[in-house]
XYZ file of C-alpha atoms in Angstrom:
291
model
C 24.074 16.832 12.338
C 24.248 18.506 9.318
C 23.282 21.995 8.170
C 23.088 24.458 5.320
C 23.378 27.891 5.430
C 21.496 29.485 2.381
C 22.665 33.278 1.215
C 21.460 35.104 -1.917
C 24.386 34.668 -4.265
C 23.906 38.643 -5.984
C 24.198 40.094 -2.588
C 28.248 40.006 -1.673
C 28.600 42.102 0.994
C 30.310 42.140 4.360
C 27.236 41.727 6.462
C 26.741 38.655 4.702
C 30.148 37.680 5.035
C 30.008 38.143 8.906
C 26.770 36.522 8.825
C 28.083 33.005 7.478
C 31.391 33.110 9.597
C 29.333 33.669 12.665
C 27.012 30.570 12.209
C 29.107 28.493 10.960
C 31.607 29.137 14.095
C 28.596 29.057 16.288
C 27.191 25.562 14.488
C 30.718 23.805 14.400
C 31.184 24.395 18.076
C 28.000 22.474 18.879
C 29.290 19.752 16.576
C 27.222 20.293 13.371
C 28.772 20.317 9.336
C 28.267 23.278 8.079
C 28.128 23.961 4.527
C 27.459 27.510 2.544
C 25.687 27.747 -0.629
C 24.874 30.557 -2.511
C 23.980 29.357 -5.420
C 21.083 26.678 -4.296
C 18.811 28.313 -7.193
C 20.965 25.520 -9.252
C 20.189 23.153 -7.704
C 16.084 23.337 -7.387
C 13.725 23.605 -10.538
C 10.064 22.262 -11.271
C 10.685 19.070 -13.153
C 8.196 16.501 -14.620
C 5.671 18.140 -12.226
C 7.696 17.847 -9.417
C 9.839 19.630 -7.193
C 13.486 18.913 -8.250
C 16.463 19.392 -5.921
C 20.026 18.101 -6.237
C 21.097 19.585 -2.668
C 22.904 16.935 -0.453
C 21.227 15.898 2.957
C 20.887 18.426 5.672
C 19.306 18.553 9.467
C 18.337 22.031 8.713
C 18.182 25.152 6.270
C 19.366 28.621 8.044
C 17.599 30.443 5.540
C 19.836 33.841 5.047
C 17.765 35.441 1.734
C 14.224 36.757 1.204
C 13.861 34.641 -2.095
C 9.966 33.233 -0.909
C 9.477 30.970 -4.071
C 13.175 29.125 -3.222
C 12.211 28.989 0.239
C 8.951 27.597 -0.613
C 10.454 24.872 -2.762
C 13.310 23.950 -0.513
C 10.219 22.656 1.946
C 8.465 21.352 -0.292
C 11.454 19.359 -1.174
C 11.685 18.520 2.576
C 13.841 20.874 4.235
C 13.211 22.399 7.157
C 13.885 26.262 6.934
C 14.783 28.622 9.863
C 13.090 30.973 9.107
C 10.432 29.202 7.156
C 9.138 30.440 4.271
C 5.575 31.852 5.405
C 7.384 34.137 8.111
C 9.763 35.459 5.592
C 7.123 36.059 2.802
C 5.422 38.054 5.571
C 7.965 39.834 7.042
C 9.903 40.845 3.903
C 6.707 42.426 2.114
C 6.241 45.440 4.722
C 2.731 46.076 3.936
C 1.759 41.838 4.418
C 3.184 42.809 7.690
C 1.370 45.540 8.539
C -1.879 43.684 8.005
C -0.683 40.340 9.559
C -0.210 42.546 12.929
C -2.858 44.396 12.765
C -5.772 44.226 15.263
C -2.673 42.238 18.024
C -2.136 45.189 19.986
C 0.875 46.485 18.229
C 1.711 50.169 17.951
C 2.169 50.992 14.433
C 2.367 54.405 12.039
C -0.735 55.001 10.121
C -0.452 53.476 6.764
C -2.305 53.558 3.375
C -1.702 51.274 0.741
C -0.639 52.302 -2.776
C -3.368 51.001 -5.263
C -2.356 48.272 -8.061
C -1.704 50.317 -10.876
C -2.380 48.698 -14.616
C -2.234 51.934 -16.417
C 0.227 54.932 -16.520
C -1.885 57.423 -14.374
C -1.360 60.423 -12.019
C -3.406 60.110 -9.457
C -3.968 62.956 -7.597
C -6.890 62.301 -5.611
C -4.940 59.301 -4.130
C -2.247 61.522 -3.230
C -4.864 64.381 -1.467
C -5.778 61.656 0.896
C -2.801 60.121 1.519
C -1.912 64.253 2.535
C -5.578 64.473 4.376
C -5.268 61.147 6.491
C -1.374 60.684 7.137
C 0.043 64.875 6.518
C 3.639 66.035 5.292
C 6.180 64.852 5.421
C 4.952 61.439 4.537
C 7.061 58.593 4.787
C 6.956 56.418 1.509
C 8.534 52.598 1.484
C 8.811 50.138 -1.425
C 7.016 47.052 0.244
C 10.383 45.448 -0.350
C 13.853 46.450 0.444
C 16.548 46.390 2.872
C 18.852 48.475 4.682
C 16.396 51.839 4.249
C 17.661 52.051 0.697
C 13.816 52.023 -0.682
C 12.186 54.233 2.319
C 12.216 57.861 1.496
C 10.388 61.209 3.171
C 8.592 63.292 1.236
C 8.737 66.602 2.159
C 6.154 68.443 0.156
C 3.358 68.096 -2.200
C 5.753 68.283 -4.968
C 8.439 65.392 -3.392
C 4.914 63.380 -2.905
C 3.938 63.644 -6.163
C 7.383 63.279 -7.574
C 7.519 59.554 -5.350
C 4.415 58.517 -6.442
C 5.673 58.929 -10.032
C 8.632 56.755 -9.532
C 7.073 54.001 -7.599
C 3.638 54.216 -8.892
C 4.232 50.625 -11.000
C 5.963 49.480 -7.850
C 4.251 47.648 -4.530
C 4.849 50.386 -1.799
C 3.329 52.378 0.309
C 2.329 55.591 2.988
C 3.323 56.162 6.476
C 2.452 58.871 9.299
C 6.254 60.448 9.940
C 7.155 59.820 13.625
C 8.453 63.038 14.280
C 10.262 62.871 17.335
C 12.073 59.568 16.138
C 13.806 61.215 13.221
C 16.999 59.807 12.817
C 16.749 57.133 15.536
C 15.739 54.062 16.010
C 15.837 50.490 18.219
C 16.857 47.611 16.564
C 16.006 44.584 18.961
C 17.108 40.941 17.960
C 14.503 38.132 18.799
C 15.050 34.691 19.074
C 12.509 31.678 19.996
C 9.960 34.959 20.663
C 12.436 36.554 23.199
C 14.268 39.672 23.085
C 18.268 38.924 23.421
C 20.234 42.183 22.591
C 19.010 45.590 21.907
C 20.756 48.734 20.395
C 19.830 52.410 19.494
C 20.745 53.412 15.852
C 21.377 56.972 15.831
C 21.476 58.678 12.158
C 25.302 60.453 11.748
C 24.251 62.788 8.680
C 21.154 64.153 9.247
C 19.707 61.754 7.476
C 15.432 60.521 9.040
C 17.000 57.084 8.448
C 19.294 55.651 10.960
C 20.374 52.197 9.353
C 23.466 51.359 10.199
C 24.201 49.515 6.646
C 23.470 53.745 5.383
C 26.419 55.156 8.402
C 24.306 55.294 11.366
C 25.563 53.911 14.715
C 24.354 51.774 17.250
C 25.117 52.243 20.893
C 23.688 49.938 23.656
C 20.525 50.471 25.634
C 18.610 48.773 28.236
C 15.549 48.921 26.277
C 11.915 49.496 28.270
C 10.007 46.813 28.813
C 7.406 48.110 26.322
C 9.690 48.349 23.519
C 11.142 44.540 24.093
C 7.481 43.829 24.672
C 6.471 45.123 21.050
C 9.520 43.417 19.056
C 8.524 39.645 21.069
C 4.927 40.045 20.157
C 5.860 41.297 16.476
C 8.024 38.307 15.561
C 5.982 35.818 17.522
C 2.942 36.818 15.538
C 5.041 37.117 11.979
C 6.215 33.213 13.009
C 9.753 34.394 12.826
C 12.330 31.739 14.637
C 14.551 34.925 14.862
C 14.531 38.364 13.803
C 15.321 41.828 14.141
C 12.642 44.591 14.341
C 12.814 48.134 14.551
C 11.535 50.275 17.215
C 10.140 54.077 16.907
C 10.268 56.153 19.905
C 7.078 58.158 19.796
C 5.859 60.432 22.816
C 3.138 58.160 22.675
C 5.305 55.038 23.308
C 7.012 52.229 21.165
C 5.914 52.362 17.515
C 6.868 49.389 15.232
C 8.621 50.067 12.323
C 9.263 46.858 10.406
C 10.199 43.474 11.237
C 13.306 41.662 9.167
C 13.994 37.865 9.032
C 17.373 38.319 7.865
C 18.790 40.508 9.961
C 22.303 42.025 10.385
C 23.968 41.390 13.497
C 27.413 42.480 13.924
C 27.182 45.650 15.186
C 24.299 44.394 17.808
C 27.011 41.980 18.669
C 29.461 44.342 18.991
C 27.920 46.877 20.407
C 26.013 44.683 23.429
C 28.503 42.104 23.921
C 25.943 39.547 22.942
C 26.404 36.256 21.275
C 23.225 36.388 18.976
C 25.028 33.873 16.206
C 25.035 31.425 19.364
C 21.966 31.515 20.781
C 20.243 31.650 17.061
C 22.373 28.001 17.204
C 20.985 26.910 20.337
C 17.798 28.050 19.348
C 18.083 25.917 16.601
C 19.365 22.816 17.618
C 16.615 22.558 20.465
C 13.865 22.418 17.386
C 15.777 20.050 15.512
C 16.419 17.660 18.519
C 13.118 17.854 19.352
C 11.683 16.582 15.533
């Protein structure tokens, strides 16, 4: 068999790095070619009406970037993606994910929407009911980002006001501030719908984030069933092959955070001793065997 492993080519990082190593150790062992592009936006216009692409043969995409309109065109073109293209559109824009899981039983933090903004307004009656229904501090997040770099807590009317400004052009939104989950976290990784390795991120700094890709740490855990329970039914009902999503601990119970198709997995590897790169593979393979 023959696979493809797909990375963003403007995001070099070591994550990425470990990423592609992984699989393609994990692939190789199970007797697949493995080859790693990350520049397959060359290789795939729209030509003569069509969708053009120039990529050699492959079993198999593993699809390791959040670029939707690629992924849509490398099916299109006939490739099968894992993950496909409609679970990462709706897992990488956090508020499509909010509403997609909706109304399935899943815990979540309040969350208002920030309007579609044509015009360069201050609105502050948006910003009074985004205080009235969610309170300070209110946890703001670009609908698209990674690693916590575009989630921020405002603290005050002012550092509301002062966020809104910023992202006001932006997709984003507003979320109720779990509290007594400042600064930690559970990252569980799902594949084929169950959870396989779990972790506790702990913030080292102080910081209400506690991504590891920002300095946090991950130790292991033997997760409750509840919070395995809310990252299988999250990815199963996002259509996510595999995936890591992010756990709140509220005195309430497990509160979803976000789900991510391209997730990181060293340090869950590390940390729990678990092969996640291998049973991703496995995963795999038994879909592909089975077309």
């Amino acid at each position: 068999m023959k696979a493809i492993i797909a990375v963003n080519p403007y995001y070099d990082s070591a994550a990425v790095d470990y990423q592609c190593a992984r699989f393609s150790e994990e692939f190789a062992a199970r007797g697949v070619s493995v080859s790693v592009s990350r520049q397959i936006k060359d290789n795939v216009m729209i030509k003569d009406g069509r969708v053009s692409c120039t990529l050699p043969d492959a079993d198999f995409v593993v699809y390791l970037d959040k670029d939707k309109h690629l992924a849509l065109m490398l099916e299109k073109a006939g490739y099968r993606l894992f993950n496909s293209a409609e679970a990462i559109t709706l897992s990488d824009d956090k508020m499509l994910s909010y509403i997609k899981l909706a109304g399935n039983g899943i815990r979540m933090p309040d969350t208002v929407s920030a309007p579609l903004l044509y015009v360069d307004k201050s609105d502050g009656a948006f910003l009074a009911e985004v205080e009235d229904r969610l309170g300070l501090p209110v946890v703001v997040k670009e609908n698209f980002g990674s690693i916590g770099k575009q989630v921020y807590l405002a603290r005050s009317k002012e550092g509301l006001k002062r966020l809104y400004e910023e992202l006001k052009h932006k997709p984003h939104l507003y979320q109720k501030f779990i509290e007594e989950s400042r600064g930690r976290d559970v990252r569980v990784a799902v594949v084929g719908g169950k959870a396989v390795a779990a972790m506790e991120r702990r913030s080292t700094d102080g910081d209400f984030r506690s991504n590891v890709g920002n300095g946090g740490t991950g130790v292991k855990i033997n997760a409750d069933a509840e919070v395995l329970k809310t990252a299988e039914e999250a990815c199963k009902k996002l259509g996510l092959d595999f995936g890591g999503a992010d756990i709140l601990l509220s005195d309430d119970g497990p509160v979803l955070c976000e789900v991510n198709s391209n997730m990181f997995f060293e340090r869950t590897e590390q940390v729990t001793g678990v092969n996640v790169a291998g049973l991703i593979a496995e995963y795999i393979l038994s879909k592909t065997h089975n077309l």
